[in-house]
PDB file of C-alpha atoms in Angstrom:
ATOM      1  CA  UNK A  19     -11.184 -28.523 -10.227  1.00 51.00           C
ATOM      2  CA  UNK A  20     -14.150 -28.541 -12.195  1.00 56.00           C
ATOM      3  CA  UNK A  21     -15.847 -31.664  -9.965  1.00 59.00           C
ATOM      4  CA  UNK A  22     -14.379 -29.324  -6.748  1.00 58.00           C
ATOM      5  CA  UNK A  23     -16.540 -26.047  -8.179  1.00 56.00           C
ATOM      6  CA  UNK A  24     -19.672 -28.808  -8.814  1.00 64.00           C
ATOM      7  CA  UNK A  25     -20.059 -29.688  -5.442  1.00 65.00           C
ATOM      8  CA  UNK A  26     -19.365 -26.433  -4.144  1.00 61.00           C
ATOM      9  CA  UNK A  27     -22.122 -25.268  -6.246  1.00 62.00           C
ATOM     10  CA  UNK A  28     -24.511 -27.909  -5.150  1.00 68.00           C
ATOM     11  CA  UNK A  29     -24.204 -27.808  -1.246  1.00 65.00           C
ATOM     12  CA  UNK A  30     -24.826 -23.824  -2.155  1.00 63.00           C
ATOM     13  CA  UNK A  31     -28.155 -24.598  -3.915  1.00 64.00           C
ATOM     14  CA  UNK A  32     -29.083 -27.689  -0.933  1.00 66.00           C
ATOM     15  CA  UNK A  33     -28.770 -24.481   1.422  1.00 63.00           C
ATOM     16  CA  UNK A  34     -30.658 -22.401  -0.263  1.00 63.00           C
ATOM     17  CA  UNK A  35     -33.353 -24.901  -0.133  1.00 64.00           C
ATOM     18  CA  UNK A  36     -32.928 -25.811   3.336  1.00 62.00           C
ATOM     19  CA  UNK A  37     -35.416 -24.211   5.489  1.00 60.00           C
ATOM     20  CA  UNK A  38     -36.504 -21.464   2.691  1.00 68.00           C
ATOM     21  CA  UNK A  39     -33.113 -20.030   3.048  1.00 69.00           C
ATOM     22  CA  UNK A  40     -33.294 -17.942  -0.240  1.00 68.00           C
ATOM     23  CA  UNK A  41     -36.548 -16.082   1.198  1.00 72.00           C
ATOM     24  CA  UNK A  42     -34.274 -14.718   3.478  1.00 72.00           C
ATOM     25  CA  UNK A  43     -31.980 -14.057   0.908  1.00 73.00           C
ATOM     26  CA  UNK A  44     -34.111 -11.795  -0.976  1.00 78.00           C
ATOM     27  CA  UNK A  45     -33.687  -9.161   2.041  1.00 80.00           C
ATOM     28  CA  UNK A  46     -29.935  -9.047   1.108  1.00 82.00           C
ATOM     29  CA  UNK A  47     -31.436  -7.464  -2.154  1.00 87.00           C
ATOM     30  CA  UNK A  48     -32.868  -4.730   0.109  1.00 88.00           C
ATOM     31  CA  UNK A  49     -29.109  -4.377   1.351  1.00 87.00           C
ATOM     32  CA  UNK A  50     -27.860  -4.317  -1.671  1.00 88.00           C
ATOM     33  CA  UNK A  51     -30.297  -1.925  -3.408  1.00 90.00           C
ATOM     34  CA  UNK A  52     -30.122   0.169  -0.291  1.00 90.00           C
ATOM     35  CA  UNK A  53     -26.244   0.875  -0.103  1.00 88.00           C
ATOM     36  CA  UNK A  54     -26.273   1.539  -4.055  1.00 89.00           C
ATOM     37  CA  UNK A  55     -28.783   4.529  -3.565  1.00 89.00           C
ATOM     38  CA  UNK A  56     -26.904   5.725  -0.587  1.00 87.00           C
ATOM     39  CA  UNK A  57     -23.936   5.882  -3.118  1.00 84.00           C
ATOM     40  CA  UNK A  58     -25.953   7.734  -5.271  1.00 85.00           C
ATOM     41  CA  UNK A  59     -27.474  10.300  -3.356  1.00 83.00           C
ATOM     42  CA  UNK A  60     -25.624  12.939  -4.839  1.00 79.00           C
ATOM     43  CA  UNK A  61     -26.689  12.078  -8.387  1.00 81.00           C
ATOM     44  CA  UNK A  62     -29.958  11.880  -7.051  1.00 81.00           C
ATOM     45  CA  UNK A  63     -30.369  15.194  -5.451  1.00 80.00           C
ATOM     46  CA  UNK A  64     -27.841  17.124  -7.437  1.00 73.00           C
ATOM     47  CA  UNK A  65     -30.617  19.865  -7.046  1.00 75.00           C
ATOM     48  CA  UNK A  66     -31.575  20.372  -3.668  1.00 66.00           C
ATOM     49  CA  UNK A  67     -35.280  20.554  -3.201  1.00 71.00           C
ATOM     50  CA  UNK A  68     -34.475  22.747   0.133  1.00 71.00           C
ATOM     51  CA  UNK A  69     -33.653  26.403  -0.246  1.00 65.00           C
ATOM     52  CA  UNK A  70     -31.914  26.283   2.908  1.00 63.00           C
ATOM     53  CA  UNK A  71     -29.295  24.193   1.347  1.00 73.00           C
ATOM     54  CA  UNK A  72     -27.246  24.437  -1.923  1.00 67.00           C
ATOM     55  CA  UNK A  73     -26.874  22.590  -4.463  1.00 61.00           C
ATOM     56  CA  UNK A  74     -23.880  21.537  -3.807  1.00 65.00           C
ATOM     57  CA  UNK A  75     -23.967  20.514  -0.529  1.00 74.00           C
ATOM     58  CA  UNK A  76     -27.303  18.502  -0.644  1.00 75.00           C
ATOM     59  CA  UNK A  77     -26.000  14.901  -1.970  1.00 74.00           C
ATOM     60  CA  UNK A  78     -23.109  15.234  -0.091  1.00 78.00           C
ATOM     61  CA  UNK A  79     -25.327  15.630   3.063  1.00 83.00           C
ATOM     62  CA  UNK A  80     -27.334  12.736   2.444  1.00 84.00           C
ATOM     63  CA  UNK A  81     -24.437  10.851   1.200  1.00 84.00           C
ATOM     64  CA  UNK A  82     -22.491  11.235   4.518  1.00 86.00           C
ATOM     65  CA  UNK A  83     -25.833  11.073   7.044  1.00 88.00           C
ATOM     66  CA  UNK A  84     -26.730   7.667   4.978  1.00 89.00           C
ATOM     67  CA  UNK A  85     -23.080   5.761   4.707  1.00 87.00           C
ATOM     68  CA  UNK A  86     -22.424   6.967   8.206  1.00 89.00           C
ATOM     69  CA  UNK A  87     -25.662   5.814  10.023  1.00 90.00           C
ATOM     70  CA  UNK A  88     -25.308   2.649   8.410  1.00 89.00           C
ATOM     71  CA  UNK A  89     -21.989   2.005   9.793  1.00 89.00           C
ATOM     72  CA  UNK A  90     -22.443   2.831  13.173  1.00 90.00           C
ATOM     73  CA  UNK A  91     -25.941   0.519  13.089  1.00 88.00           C
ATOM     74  CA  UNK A  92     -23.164  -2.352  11.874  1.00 88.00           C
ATOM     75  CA  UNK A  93     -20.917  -1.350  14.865  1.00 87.00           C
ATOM     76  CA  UNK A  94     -24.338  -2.063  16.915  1.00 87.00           C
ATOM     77  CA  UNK A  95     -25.922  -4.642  15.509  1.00 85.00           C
ATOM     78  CA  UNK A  96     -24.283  -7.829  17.421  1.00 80.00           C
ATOM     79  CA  UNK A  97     -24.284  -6.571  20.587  1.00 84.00           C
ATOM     80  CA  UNK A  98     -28.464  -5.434  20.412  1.00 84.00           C
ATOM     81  CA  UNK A  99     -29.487  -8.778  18.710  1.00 81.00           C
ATOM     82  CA  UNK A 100     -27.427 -10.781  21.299  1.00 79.00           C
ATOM     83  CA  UNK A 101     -28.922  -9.253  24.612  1.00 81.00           C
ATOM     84  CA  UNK A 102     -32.342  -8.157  23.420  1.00 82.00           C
ATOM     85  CA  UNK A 103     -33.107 -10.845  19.910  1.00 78.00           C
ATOM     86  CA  UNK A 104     -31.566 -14.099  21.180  1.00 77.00           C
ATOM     87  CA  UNK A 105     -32.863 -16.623  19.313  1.00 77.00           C
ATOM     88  CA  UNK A 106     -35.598 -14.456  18.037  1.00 82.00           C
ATOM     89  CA  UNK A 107     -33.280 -12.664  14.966  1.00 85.00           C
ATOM     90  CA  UNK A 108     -36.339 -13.228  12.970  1.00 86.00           C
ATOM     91  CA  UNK A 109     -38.720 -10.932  14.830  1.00 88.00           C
ATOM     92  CA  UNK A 110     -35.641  -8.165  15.076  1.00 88.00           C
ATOM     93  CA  UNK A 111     -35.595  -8.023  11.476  1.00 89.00           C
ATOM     94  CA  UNK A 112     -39.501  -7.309  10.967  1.00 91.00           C
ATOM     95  CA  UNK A 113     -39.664  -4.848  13.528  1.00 92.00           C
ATOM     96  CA  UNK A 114     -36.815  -2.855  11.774  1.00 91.00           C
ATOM     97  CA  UNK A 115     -37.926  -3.717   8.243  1.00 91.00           C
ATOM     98  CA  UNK A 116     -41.608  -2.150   8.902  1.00 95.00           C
ATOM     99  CA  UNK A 117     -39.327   0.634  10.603  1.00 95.00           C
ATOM    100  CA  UNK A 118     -37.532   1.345   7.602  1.00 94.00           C
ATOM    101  CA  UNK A 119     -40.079   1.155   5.183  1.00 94.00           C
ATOM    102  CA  UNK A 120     -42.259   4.072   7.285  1.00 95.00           C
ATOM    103  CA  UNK A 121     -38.841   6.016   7.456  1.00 95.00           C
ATOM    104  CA  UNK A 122     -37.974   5.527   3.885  1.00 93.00           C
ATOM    105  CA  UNK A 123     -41.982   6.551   3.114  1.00 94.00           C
ATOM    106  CA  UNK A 124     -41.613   9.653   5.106  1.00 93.00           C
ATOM    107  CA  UNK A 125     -38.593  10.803   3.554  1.00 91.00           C
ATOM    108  CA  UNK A 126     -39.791  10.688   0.461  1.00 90.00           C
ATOM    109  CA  UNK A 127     -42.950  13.270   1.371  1.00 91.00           C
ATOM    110  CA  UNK A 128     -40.794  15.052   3.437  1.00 89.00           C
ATOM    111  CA  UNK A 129     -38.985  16.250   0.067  1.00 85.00           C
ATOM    112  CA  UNK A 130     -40.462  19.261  -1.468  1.00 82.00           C
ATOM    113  CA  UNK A 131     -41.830  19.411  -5.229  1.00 77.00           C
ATOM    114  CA  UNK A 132     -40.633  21.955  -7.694  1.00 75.00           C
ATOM    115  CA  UNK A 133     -43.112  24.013  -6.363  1.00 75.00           C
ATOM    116  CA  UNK A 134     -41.736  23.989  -2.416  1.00 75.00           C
ATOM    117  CA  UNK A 135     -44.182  21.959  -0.948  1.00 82.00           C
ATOM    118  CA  UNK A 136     -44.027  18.745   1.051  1.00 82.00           C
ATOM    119  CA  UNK A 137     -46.648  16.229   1.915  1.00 85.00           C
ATOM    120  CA  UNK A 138     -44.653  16.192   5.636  1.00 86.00           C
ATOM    121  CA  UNK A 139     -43.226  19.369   5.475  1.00 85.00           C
ATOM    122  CA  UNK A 140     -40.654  18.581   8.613  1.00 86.00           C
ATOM    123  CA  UNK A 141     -37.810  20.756   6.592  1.00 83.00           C
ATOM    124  CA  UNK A 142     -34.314  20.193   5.848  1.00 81.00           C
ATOM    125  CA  UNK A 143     -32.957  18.918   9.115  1.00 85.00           C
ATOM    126  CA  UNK A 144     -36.140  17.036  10.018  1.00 88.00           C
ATOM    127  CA  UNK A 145     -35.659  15.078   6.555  1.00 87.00           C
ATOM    128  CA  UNK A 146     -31.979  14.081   7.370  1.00 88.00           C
ATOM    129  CA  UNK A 147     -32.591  12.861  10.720  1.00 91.00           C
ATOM    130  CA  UNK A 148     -35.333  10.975   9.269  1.00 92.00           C
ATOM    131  CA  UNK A 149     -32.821   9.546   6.898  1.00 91.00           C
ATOM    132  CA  UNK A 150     -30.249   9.073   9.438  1.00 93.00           C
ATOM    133  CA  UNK A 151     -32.447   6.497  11.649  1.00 94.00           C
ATOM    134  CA  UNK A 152     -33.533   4.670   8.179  1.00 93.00           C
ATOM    135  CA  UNK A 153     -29.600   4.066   7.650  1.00 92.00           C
ATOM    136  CA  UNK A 154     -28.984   3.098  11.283  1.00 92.00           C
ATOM    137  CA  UNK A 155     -31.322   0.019  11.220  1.00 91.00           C
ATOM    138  CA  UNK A 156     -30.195  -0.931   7.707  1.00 88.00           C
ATOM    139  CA  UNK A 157     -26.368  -1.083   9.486  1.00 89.00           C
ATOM    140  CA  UNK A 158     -28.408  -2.941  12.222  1.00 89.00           C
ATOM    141  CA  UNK A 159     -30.246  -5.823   9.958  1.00 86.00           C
ATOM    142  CA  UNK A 160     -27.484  -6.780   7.480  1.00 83.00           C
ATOM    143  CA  UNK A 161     -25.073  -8.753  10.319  1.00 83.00           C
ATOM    144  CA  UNK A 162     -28.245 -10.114  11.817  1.00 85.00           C
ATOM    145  CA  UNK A 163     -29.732 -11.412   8.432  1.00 82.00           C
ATOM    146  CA  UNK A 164     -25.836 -13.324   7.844  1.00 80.00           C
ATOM    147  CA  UNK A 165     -26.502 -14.903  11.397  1.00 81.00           C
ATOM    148  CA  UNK A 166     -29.716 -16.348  10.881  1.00 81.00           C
ATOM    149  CA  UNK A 167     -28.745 -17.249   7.659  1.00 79.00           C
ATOM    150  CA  UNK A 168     -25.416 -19.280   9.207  1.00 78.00           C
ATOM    151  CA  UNK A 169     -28.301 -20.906  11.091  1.00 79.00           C
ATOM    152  CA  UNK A 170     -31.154 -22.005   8.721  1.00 77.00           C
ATOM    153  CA  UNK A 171     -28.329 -23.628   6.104  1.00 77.00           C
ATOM    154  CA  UNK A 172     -26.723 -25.653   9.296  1.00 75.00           C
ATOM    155  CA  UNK A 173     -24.840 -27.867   9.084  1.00 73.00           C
ATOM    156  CA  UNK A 174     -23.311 -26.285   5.893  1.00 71.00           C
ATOM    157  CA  UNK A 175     -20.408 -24.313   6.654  1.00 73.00           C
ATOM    158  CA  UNK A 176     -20.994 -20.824   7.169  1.00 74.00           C
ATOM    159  CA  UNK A 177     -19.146 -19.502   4.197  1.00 73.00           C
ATOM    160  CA  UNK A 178     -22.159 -21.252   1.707  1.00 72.00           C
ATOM    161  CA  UNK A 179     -24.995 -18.771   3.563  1.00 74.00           C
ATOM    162  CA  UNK A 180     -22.255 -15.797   3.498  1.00 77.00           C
ATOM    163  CA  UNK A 181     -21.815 -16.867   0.171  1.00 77.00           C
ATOM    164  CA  UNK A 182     -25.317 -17.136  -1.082  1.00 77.00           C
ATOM    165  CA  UNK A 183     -26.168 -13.467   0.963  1.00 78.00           C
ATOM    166  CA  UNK A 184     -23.589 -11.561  -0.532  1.00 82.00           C
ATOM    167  CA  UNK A 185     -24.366 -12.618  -3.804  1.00 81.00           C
ATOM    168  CA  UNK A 186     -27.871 -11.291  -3.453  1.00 83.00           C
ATOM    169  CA  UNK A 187     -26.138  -7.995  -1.841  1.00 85.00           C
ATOM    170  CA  UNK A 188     -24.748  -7.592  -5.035  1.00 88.00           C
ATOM    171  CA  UNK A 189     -27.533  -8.516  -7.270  1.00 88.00           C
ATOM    172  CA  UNK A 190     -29.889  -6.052  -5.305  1.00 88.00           C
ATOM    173  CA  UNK A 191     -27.638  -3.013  -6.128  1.00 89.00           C
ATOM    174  CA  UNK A 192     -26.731  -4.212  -9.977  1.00 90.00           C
ATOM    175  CA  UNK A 193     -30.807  -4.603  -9.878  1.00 90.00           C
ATOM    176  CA  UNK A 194     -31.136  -0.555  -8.638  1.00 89.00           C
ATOM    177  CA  UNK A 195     -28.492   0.702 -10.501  1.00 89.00           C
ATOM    178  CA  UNK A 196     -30.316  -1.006 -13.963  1.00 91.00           C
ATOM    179  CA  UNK A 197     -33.673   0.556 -12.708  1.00 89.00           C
ATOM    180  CA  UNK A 198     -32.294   4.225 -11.895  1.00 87.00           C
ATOM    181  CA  UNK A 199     -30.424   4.061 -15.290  1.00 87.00           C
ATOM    182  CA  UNK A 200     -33.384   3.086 -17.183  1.00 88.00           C
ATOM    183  CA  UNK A 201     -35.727   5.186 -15.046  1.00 85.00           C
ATOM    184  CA  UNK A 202     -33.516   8.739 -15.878  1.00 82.00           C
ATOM    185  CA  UNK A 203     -34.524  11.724 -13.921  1.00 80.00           C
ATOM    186  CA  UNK A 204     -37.921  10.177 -13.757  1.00 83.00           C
ATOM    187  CA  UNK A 205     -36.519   8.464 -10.133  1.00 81.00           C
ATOM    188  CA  UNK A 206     -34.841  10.849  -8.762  1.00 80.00           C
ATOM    189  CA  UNK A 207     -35.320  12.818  -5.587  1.00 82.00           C
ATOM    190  CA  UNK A 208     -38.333  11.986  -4.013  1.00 84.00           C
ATOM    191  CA  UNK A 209     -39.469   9.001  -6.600  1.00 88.00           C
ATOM    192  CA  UNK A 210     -36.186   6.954  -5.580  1.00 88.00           C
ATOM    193  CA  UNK A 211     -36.817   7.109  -2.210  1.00 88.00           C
ATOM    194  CA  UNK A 212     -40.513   6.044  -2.656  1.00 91.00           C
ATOM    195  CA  UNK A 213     -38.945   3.218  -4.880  1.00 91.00           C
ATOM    196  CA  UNK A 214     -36.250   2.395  -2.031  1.00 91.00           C
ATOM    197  CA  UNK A 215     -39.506   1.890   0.090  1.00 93.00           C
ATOM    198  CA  UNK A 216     -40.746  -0.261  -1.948  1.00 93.00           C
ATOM    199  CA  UNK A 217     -38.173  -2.497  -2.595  1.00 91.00           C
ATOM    200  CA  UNK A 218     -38.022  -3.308   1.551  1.00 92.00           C
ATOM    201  CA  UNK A 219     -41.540  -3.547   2.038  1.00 93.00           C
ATOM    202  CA  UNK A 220     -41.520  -6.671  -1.321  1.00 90.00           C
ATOM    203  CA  UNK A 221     -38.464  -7.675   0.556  1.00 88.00           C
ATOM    204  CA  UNK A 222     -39.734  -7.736   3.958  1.00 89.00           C
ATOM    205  CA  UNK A 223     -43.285  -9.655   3.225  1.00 90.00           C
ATOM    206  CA  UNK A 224     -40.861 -12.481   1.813  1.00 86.00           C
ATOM    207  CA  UNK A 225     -39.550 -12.513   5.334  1.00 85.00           C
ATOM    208  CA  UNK A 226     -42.590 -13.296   7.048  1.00 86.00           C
ATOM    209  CA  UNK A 227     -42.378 -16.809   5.569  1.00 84.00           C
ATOM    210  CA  UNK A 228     -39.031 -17.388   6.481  1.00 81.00           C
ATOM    211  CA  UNK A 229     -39.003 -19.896   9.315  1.00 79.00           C
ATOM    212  CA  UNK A 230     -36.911 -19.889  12.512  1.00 79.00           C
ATOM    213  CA  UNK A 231     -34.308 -22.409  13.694  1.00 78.00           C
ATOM    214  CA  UNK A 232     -31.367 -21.792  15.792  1.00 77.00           C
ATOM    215  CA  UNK A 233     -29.279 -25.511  15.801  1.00 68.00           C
ATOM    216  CA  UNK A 234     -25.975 -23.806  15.581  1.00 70.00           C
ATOM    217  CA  UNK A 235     -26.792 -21.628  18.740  1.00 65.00           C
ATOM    218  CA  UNK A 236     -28.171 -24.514  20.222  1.00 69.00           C
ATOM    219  CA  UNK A 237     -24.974 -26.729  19.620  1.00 68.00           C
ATOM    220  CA  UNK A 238     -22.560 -24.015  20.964  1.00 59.00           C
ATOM    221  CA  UNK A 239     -24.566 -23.302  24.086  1.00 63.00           C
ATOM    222  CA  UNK A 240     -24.346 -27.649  24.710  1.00 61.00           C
ATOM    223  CA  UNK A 241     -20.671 -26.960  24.131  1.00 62.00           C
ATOM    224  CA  UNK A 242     -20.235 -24.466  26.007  1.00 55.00           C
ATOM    225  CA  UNK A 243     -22.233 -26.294  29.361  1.00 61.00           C
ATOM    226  CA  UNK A 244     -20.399 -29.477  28.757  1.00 64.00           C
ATOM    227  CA  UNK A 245     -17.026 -27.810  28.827  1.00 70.00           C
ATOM    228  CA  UNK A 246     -18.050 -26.135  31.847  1.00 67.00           C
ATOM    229  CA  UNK A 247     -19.532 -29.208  33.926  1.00 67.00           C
ATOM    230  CA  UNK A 248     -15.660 -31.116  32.622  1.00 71.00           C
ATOM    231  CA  UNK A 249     -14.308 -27.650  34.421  1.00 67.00           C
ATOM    232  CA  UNK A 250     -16.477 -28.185  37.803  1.00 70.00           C
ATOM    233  CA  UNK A 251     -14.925 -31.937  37.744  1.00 73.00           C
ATOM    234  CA  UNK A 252     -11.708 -30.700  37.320  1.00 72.00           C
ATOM    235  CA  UNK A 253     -11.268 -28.452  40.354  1.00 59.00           C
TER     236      UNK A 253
END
């Protein structure tokens, strides 16, 4: 067992130095960090810095805008990288990683100070559907980040890159949860979201260097025209 968990261990840490794998990586931190604060919203914003809403009602409202777009960008994010990325995953990720760093930025001076004012005063709604499109492309990137990351550790089996990404999933969000502990009501409200932004953009330039390779695509799509051609012969 213990010579079994050894050379598990080691064709995980051969990925993660095959083609830079653990740059990419470091974006499931983002992932991670990002679906912690979404849990935490209403902690966050236990006092709603909109009138127009209570209380109440604020975290709860961010809460359900923020798990609920990024679901529904999961539900989406095969079929858009498939007919629109092909082979270019890489470049899919940057465009929504810049995205959701400008969202995430805007939402964060969209929120009023104690004294009612905003630095994009776009109000309540404004704010949420601002919020809403930020969660949709984080549902959109994280299956697209485990497919590219299936690729650059080939020919390892895909569990050792799902393995790898979720562990840095989960290390993002311990990593946020530390920081907003430490931090108090210091990063809260506005401040978390600023910090949020952050935490893509570090995550994103560490993406740039990540370089592209498709061989398992590659291999299925000679599979795929050689069981074809053995079909033509056939009839």
């Amino acid at each position: 067992a213990g010579a079994g968990l050894a050379s598990q261990l080691s064709e995980l840490l051969a990925a993660m130095r095959r083609n830079r794998f653990w740059l990419l990586a470091v974006w499931g931190t983002s992932v991670g960090a990002f679906q912690c604060w979404s849990a935490s919203l209403s902690v966050l914003f236990a006092h709603s810095p909109f009138p127009a809403i209570g209380d109440d009602d604020m975290g709860k409202l961010l809460g359900l805008v923020s798990n609920g777009g990024t679901f529904f960008g999961t539900l989406a994010a095969a079929p858009l990288a498939d007919r629109f990325f092909r082979r270019r995953f890489k470049r899919f990720l940057i465009i929504i990683g810049v995205l959701q760093v400008a969202l995430l930025a805007a939402f964060s001076a969209a929120v009023p100070d104690k004294h009612g004012k905003a630095a994009l005063p776009i109000g309540a709604l404004g704010s949420v559907v601002v919020l809403t499109v930020a969660s949709l492309l984080f549902g959109l990137g994280a299956p697209v980040c485990f497919e590219l990351g299936a690729e650059l550790t080939f020919p390892a089996h895909e569990g050792v890159s799902s393995s790898a990404y979720s562990f840095t999933v989960n290390a993002g969000g311990f990593l946020l949860i530390a920081v907003l502990s430490a931090g108090g009501s210091a990063l809260t409200g506005a401040v978390s979201c600023a910090l949020m932004a952050v935490v893509v953009g570090l995550c994103l330039v560490m993406l740039l260097f990540v370089p592209e390779t498709y061989p398992r695509l590659t291999l299925d799509s000679e599979l795929f025209d050689q069981s074809c051609a053995a079909v033509r012969q056939l009839g």
